[in-house]
Coordinates of C-alpha atoms and ligand atoms in Angstrom, one line a residue:
X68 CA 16.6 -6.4 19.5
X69 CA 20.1 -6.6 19.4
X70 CA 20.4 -9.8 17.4
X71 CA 22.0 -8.9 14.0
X72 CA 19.5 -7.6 11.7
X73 CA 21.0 -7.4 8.6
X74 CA 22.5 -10.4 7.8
X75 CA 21.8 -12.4 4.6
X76 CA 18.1 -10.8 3.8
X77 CA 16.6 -13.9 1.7
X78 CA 17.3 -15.9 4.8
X79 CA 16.1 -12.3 6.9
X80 CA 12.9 -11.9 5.4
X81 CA 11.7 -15.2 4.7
X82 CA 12.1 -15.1 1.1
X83 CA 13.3 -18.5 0.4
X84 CA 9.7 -19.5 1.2
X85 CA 7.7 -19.3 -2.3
X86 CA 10.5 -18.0 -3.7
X87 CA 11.6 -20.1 -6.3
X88 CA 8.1 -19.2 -8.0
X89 CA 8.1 -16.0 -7.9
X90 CA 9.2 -14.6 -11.6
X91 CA 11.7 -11.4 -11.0
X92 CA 13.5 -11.2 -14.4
X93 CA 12.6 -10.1 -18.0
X94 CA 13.2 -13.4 -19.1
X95 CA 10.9 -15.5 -16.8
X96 CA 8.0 -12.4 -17.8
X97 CA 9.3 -13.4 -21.3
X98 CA 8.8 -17.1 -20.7
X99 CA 5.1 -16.3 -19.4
X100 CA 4.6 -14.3 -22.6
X101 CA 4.0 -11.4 -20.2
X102 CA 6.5 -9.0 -22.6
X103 CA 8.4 -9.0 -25.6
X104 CA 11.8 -7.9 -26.3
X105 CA 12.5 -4.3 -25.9
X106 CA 15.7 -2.0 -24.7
X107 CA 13.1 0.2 -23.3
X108 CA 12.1 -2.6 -20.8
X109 CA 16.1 -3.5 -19.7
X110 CA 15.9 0.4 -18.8
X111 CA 12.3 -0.1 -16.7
X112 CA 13.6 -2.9 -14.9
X113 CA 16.8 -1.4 -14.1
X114 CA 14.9 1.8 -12.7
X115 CA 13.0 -1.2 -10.0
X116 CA 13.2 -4.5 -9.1
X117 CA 10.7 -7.2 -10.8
X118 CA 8.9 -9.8 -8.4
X119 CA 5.3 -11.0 -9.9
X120 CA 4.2 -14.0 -7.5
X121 CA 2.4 -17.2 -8.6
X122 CA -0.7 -15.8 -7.3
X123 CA -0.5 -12.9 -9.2
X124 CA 0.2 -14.4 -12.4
X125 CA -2.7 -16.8 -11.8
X126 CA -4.8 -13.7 -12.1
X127 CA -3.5 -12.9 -15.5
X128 CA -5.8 -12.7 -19.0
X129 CA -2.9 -13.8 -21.2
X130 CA -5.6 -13.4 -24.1
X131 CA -3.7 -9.6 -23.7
X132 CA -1.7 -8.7 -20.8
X133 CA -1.1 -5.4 -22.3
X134 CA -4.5 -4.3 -21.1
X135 CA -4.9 -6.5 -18.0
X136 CA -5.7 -4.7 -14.7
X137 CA -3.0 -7.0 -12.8
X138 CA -0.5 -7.4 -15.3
X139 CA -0.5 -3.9 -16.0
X140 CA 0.9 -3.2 -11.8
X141 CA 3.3 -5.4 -12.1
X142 CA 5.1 -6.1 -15.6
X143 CA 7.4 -3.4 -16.2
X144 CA 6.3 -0.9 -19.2
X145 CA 8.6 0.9 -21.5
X146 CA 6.9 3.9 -20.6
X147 CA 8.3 4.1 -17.6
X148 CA 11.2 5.5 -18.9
X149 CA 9.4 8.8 -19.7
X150 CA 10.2 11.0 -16.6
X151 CA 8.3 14.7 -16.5
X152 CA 9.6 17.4 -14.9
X153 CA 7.1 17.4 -12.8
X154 CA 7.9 13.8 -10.9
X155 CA 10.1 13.4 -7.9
X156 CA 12.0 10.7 -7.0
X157 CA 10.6 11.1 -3.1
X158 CA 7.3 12.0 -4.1
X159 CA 5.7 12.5 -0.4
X160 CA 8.9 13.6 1.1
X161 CA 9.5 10.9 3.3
X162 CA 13.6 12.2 3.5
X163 CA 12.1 15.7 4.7
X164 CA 10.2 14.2 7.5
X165 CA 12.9 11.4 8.8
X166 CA 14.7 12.5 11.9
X167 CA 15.9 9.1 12.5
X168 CA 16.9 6.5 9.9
X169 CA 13.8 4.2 9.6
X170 CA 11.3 6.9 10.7
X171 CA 9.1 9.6 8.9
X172 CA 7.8 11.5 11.7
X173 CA 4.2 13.8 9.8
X174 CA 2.1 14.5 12.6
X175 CA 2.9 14.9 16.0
X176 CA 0.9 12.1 17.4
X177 CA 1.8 9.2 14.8
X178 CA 5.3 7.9 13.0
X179 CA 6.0 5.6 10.2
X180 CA 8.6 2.7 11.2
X181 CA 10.3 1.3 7.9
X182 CA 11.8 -1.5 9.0
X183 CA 12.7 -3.5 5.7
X184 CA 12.2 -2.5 1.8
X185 CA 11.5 -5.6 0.5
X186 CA 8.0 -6.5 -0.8
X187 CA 6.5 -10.0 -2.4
X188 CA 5.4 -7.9 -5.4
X189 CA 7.1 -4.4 -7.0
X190 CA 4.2 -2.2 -8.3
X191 CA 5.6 -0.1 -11.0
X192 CA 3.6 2.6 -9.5
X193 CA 5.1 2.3 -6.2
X194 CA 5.4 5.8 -4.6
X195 CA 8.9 4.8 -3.0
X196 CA 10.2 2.4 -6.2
X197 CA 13.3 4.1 -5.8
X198 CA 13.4 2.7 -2.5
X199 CA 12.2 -0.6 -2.5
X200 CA 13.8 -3.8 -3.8
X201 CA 15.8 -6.7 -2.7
X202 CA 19.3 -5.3 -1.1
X203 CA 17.6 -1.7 -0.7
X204 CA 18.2 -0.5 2.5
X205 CA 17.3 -2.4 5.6
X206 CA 17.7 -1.2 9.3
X207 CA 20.5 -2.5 10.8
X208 CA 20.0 -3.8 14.6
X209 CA 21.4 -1.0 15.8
X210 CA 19.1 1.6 13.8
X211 CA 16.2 -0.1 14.5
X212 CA 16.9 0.3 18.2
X213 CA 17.6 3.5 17.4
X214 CA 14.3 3.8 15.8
X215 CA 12.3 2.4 19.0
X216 CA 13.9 4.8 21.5
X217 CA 12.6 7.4 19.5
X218 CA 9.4 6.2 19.6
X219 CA 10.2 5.2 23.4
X220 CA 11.1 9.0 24.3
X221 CA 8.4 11.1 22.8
X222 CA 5.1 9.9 24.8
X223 CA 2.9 12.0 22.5
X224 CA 3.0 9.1 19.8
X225 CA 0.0 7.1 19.7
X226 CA 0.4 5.3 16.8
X227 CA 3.1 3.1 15.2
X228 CA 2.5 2.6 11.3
X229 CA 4.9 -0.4 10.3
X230 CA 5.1 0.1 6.3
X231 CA 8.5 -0.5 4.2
X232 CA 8.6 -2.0 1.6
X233 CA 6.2 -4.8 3.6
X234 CA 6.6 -5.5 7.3
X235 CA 4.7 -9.0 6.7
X236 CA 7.8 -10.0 5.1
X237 CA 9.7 -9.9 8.5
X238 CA 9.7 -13.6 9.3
X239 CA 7.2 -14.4 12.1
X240 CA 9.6 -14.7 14.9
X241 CA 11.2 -11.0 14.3
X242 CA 7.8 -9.3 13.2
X243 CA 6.9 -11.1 17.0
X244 CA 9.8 -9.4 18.7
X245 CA 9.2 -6.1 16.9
X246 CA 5.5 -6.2 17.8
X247 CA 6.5 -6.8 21.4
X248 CA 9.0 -4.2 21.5
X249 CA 6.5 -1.5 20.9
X250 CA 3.7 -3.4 22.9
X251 CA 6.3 -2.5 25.4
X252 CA 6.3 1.1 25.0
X253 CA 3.5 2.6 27.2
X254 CA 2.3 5.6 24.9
X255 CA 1.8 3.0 21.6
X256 CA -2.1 3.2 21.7
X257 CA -2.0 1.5 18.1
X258 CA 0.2 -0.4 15.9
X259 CA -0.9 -0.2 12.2
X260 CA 0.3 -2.6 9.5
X261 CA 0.3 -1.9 5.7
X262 CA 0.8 -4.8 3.2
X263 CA -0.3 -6.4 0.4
X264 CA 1.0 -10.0 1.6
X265 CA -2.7 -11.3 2.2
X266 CA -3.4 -10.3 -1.4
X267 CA -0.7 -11.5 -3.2
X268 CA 1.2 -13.8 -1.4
X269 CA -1.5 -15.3 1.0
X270 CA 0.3 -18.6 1.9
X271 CA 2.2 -16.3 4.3
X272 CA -0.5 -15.6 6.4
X273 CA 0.5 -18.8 8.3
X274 CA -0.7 -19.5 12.1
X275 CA 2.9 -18.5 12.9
X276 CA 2.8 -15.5 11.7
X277 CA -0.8 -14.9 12.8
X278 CA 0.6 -15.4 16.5
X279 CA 3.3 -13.1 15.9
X280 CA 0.3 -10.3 15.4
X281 CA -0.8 -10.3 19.0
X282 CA 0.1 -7.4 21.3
X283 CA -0.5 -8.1 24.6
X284 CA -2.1 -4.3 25.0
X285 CA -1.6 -2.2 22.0
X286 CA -4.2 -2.7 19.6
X287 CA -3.0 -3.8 16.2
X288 CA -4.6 -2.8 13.0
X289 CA -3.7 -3.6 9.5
X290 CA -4.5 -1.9 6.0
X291 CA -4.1 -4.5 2.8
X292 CA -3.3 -2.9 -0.5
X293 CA -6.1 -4.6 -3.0
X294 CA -6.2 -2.0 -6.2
X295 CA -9.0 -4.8 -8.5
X296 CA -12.1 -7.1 -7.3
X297 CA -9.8 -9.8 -9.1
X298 CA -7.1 -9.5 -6.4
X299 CA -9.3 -11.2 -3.7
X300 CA -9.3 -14.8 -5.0
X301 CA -9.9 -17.3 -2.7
X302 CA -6.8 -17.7 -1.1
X303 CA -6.7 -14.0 -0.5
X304 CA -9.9 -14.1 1.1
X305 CA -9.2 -17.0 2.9
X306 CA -6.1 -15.0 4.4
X307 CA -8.1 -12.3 5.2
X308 CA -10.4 -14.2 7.1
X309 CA -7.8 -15.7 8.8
X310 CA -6.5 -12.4 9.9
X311 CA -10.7 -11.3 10.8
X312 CA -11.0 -14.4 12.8
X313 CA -7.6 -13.4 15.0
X314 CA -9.6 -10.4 15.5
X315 CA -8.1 -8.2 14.0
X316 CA -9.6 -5.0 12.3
X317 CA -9.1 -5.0 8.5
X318 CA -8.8 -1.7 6.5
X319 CA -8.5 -1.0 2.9
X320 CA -6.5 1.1 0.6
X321 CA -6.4 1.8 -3.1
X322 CA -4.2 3.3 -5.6
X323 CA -6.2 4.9 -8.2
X324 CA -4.8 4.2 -11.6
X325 CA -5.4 4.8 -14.8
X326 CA -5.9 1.2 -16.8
X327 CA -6.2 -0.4 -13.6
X328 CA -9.6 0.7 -11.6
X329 CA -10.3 4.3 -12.9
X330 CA -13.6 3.3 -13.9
X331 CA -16.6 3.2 -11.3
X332 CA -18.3 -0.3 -12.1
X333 CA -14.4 -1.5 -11.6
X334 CA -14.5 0.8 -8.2
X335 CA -17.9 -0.3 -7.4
X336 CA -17.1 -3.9 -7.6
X337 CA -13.7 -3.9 -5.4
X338 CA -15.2 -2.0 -2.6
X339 CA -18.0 -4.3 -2.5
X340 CA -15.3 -7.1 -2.6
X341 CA -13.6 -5.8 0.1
X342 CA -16.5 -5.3 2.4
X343 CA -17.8 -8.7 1.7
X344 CA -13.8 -9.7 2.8
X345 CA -14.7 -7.8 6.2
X346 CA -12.1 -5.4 4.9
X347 CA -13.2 -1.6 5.4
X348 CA -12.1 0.4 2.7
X349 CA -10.2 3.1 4.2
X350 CA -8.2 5.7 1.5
X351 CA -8.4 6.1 -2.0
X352 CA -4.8 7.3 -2.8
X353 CA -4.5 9.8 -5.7
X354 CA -1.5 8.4 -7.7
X355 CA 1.5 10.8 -6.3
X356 CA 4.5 12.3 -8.5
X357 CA 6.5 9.0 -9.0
X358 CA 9.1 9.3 -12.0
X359 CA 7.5 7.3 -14.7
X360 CA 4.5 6.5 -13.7
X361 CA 2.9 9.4 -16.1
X362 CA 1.0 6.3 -17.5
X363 CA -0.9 5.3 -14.3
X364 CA -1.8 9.0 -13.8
X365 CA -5.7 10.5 -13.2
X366 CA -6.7 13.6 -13.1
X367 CA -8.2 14.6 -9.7
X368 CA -10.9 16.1 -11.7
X369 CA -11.4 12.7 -12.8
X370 CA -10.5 11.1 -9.3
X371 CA -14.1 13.7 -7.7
X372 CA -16.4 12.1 -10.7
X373 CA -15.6 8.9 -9.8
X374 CA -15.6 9.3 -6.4
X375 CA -19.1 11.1 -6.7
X376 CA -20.5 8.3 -8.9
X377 CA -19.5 6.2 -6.2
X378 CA -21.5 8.1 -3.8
X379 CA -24.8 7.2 -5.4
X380 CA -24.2 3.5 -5.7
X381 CA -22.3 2.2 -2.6
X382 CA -23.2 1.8 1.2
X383 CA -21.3 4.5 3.4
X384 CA -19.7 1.1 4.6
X385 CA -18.0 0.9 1.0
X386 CA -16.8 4.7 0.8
X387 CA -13.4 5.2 0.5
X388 CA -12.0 8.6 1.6
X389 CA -9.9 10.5 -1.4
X390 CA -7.1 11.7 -0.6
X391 CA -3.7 13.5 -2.0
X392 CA -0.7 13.5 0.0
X393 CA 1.0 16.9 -0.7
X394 CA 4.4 16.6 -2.0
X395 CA 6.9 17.6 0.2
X396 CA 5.8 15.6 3.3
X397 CA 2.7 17.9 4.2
X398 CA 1.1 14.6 4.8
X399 CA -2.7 13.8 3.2
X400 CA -5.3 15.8 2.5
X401 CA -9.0 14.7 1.3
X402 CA -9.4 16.2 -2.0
X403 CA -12.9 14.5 -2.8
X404 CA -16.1 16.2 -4.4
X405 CA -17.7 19.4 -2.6
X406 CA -21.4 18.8 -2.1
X407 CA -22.2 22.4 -0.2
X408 CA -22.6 25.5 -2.8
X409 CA -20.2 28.4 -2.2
X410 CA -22.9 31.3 -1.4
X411 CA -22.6 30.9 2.6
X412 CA -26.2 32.6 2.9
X413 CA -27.7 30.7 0.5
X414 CA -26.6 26.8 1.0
X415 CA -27.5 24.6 -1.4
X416 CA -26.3 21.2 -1.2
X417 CA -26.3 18.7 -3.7
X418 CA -27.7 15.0 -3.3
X419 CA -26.0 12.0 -4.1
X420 CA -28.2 11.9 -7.3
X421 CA -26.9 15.4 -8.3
X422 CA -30.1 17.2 -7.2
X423 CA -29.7 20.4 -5.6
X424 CA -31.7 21.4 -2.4
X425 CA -31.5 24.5 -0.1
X426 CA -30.5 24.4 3.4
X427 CA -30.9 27.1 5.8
X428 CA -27.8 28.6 6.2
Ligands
SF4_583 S1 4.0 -3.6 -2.0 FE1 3.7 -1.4 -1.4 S2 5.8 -0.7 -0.9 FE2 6.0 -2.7 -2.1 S3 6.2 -2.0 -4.2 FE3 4.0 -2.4 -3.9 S4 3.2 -0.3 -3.3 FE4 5.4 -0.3 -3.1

């Protein structure tokens, strides 16, 4: 691992590959008559990098993009220039929970490893957009080293969580050396991926890189970010099968956000979607405390409705858990619908239908 890490990051990460198509400026979203002039915008894009992939903008009703699901993740708004008081710009305190460049260390028996910040796409709702973008900071090879023999001398981690930015934008050889690294570490029980690369960049999910995904004893899971049924065209779902055939186990997670899937036929419809993909959805993520993203906010009052509508309409298969993670770094916390009545001696529970029924307590 102690091949220079940091050196040139298009050339690092793979980027030049589909690159060229992939519209990162004002303009180009311009061109695509995506956005219109407006000093508001300069000041979004300023606040986080653009990158909208050909994919992506496939998926685009350009009938009106203002009100499109996908368009609406990843064209920068002018309202993201309104910042509350209430937003942070480290929303789930990763800084509070890093002892080691690269690693946010929550529970005792699991750590994040950030190993790049770059990602094919920049969701304006990203809950680290002030840390993600091309030229945002990248672990050197001597900090990720640093990094492993952290994980190397505390045997009570289980599980490695490779997030970023996205760790499928490692090209496949490093992403191979990486995976073997912590393969090599007796006490990694589990190496977890997030990304969104199947989704919206699927060409990457090439046979090299699919052999680069193949501890020899570590088992290796991987969570895609899919946020609308319309994400999982066919040449996501033919990555993801890709991925399922490899064996590997596929989990799902979702940012609920308002304009985007905070309605339950839209909910209903990905996490059927996602099943059918042989992906399990896994969390429901209540949008967190990002500075201007007051837009994409829910209530969590409105978050439990949906989440209990859900209940009556999908297979436990389909059931996303609904979580918060607690600003500060307190890690997640379900925060979804109570069905048990308070009174401890009198339990009343309530069905899926919203029919109440006494238990004996
Ligand atoms: S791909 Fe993930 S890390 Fe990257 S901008 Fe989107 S939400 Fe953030």
């Amino acid at each position: 691992m102690m091949e220079v890490f940091q050196t040139g990051w298009k050339r690092r990460f793979g980027l030049l590959h589909g690159a060229m198509q992939t519209l990162r400026t004002l303009k180009a979203l311009e061109r695509e008559g995506l956005v219109t002039a407006d000093p508001r915008l300069v000041e979004a894009a300023q606040s986080m990098a653009i990158a909208l992939t050909p994919e992506m903008l496939a998926l685009i009703d350009r009938t009106d993009p203002a009100h499109d699901p996908i368009a609406r993740q990843f064209v920068p708004s002018a309202r993201e220039t309104e910042v509350s008081a209430d937003e942070l710009a480290d929303p789930i305190g990763d800084d509070a929970r890093s002892p080691v460049k690269g690693i946010v260390h929550r529970y005792p028996d699991r750590v994040l490893l950030k190993p790049l910040h770059v990602c094919p796409v920049y969701c304006r709702f990203c809950f680290r957009r002030e840390k993600v973008g091309p030229g945002g900071e990248a672990l050197s090879a001597a900090e990720l080293e640093a990094a492993l023999a952290y994980i190397r001398a505390r045997p009570e981690i289980w599980e490695v969580i490779l997030t970023g930015g996205d760790p499928l934008m490692l090209a496949p050889r490093r992403m191979a050396r990486l995976i073997a690294e912590l393969d090599a570490i007796a006490h990694v029980g589990v190496i977890r991926i997030h990304s969104r690369v199947p989704i919206v960049d699927p060409q990457r999910v090439t046979d090299e890189l699919l052999a680069s995904l193949r501890p020899q004893r570590a088992a290796l899971w991987l969570a895609v970010h899919c946020n609308h049924a319309r994400e999982l065209g066919t040449a996501a779902r033919g990555a993801l099968s890709r991925l399922a055939d490899r064996g590997i186990p596929l989990m799902g997670q979702t940012v609920l956000l308002a304009g985007v899937n905070d309605d339950v036929e839209t909910l209903d419809e990905l996490m059927r979607a996602l099943v059918t993909a042989r992906v399990k959805p896994y969390y429901l993520h209540h949008p967190d405390l990002v500075r201007g993203t007051g837009h994409f906010r829910v209530s969590i009052e409105a978050g439990q409705a949906l989440m209990k509508a859900l209940r009556g309409r999908l297979s436990g298969l389909a059931q996303p858990t609904y979580v918060l993670d607690v600003p500060g770094g307190h890690g997640k916390v379900p925060i979804g619908p109570a069905y048990l009545g308070d009174d401890p001696s009198a339990l009343v529970i309530e069905d899926a239908f919203g029919g109440q029924h006494r238990y004996p307590a």
